[in-house]
PDB file of C-alpha atoms in Angstrom:
ATOM      1  CA  MET A   1       0.145  31.465   1.780  1.00  0.00           C
ATOM      2  CA  SER A   2       2.135  30.463   4.836  1.00  0.00           C
ATOM      3  CA  LEU A   3       1.127  27.790   7.317  1.00  0.00           C
ATOM      4  CA  SER A   4       1.294  28.418  11.025  1.00  0.00           C
ATOM      5  CA  PRO A   5       3.675  26.302  13.119  1.00  0.00           C
ATOM      6  CA  GLN A   6       0.703  24.572  14.786  1.00  0.00           C
ATOM      7  CA  THR A   7      -0.720  23.560  11.413  1.00  0.00           C
ATOM      8  CA  LYS A   8       2.672  22.252  10.285  1.00  0.00           C
ATOM      9  CA  GLN A   9       2.944  20.216  13.484  1.00  0.00           C
ATOM     10  CA  LYS A  10      -0.554  18.745  13.047  1.00  0.00           C
ATOM     11  CA  ILE A  11       0.218  17.790   9.444  1.00  0.00           C
ATOM     12  CA  SER A  12       3.462  16.173  10.571  1.00  0.00           C
ATOM     13  CA  VAL A  13       1.666  14.141  13.252  1.00  0.00           C
ATOM     14  CA  VAL A  14      -1.006  12.978  10.798  1.00  0.00           C
ATOM     15  CA  LEU A  15       1.634  11.928   8.258  1.00  0.00           C
ATOM     16  CA  ASN A  16       3.649  10.044  10.884  1.00  0.00           C
ATOM     17  CA  VAL A  17       0.569   8.201  12.151  1.00  0.00           C
ATOM     18  CA  SER A  18      -0.483   7.374   8.583  1.00  0.00           C
ATOM     19  CA  LYS A  19       2.987   6.053   7.799  1.00  0.00           C
ATOM     20  CA  THR A  20       2.976   3.848  10.910  1.00  0.00           C
ATOM     21  CA  VAL A  21      -0.518   2.473  10.207  1.00  0.00           C
ATOM     22  CA  PHE A  22       0.418   1.680   6.614  1.00  0.00           C
ATOM     23  CA  HIS A  23       3.733   0.120   7.678  1.00  0.00           C
ATOM     24  CA  TRP A  24       2.172  -2.258  10.210  1.00  0.00           C
ATOM     25  CA  GLY A  25      -1.172  -2.857   8.497  1.00  0.00           C
ATOM     26  CA  PHE A  26      -0.443  -3.435   4.823  1.00  0.00           C
ATOM     27  CA  ILE A  27       0.690  -7.090   4.839  1.00  0.00           C
ATOM     28  CA  PRO A  28      -1.980  -8.259   7.343  1.00  0.00           C
ATOM     29  CA  ALA A  29      -4.629  -6.494   5.260  1.00  0.00           C
ATOM     30  CA  VAL A  30      -3.426  -8.179   2.063  1.00  0.00           C
ATOM     31  CA  LEU A  31      -3.364 -11.601   3.727  1.00  0.00           C
ATOM     32  CA  TYR A  32      -6.822 -11.063   5.242  1.00  0.00           C
ATOM     33  CA  LEU A  33      -8.311 -10.014   1.925  1.00  0.00           C
ATOM     34  CA  ALA A  34      -6.610 -12.898   0.131  1.00  0.00           C
ATOM     35  CA  TYR A  35      -8.009 -15.427   2.600  1.00  0.00           C
ATOM     36  CA  PHE A  36     -11.463 -13.997   3.395  1.00  0.00           C
ATOM     37  CA  GLY A  37     -12.033 -11.966   0.244  1.00  0.00           C
ATOM     38  CA  ASN A  38     -14.413 -12.688  -2.596  1.00  0.00           C
ATOM     39  CA  LYS A  39     -15.239 -16.418  -2.467  1.00  0.00           C
ATOM     40  CA  LYS A  40     -16.402 -16.409  -6.102  1.00  0.00           C
ATOM     41  CA  PHE A  41     -12.878 -15.534  -7.228  1.00  0.00           C
ATOM     42  CA  ASP A  42     -10.478 -18.493  -7.041  1.00  0.00           C
ATOM     43  CA  SER A  43      -7.436 -16.879  -5.474  1.00  0.00           C
ATOM     44  CA  ASN A  44      -3.996 -18.401  -5.891  1.00  0.00           C
ATOM     45  CA  LEU A  45      -3.243 -17.538  -2.271  1.00  0.00           C
ATOM     46  CA  THR A  46      -5.285 -19.764   0.008  1.00  0.00           C
ATOM     47  CA  MET A  47      -4.297 -21.423   3.241  1.00  0.00           C
ATOM     48  CA  LYS A  48      -4.827 -24.908   1.853  1.00  0.00           C
ATOM     49  CA  LYS A  49      -2.331 -24.204  -0.917  1.00  0.00           C
ATOM     50  CA  ILE A  50       0.430 -23.049   1.418  1.00  0.00           C
ATOM     51  CA  GLU A  51       2.698 -26.053   1.835  1.00  0.00           C
ATOM     52  CA  GLY A  52       3.407 -27.041   5.415  1.00  0.00           C
ATOM     53  CA  PHE A  53       0.418 -25.205   6.876  1.00  0.00           C
ATOM     54  CA  PRO A  54      -1.038 -27.065   9.879  1.00  0.00           C
ATOM     55  CA  ALA A  55      -3.725 -29.514   8.793  1.00  0.00           C
ATOM     56  CA  ARG A  56      -6.187 -28.460  11.509  1.00  0.00           C
ATOM     57  CA  LEU A  57      -6.317 -24.930  10.072  1.00  0.00           C
ATOM     58  CA  GLN A  58      -6.601 -25.912   6.419  1.00  0.00           C
ATOM     59  CA  THR A  59      -9.815 -25.176   4.590  1.00  0.00           C
ATOM     60  CA  PRO A  60     -11.606 -28.111   2.949  1.00  0.00           C
TER      61      PRO A  60
END
């Protein structure tokens, strides 16, 4: 089964967009989930535990 050139181009565009979204969104997503994630789970990554973080933004 052979793919048409248009289908190959569409697949290429989707893969390039997916790669870009993953490249720019992975670290912010991890940091967001670490900070605002499940509050019942005591995460090792919290803003109050990051040394040198501005005091006005620290969580109590």
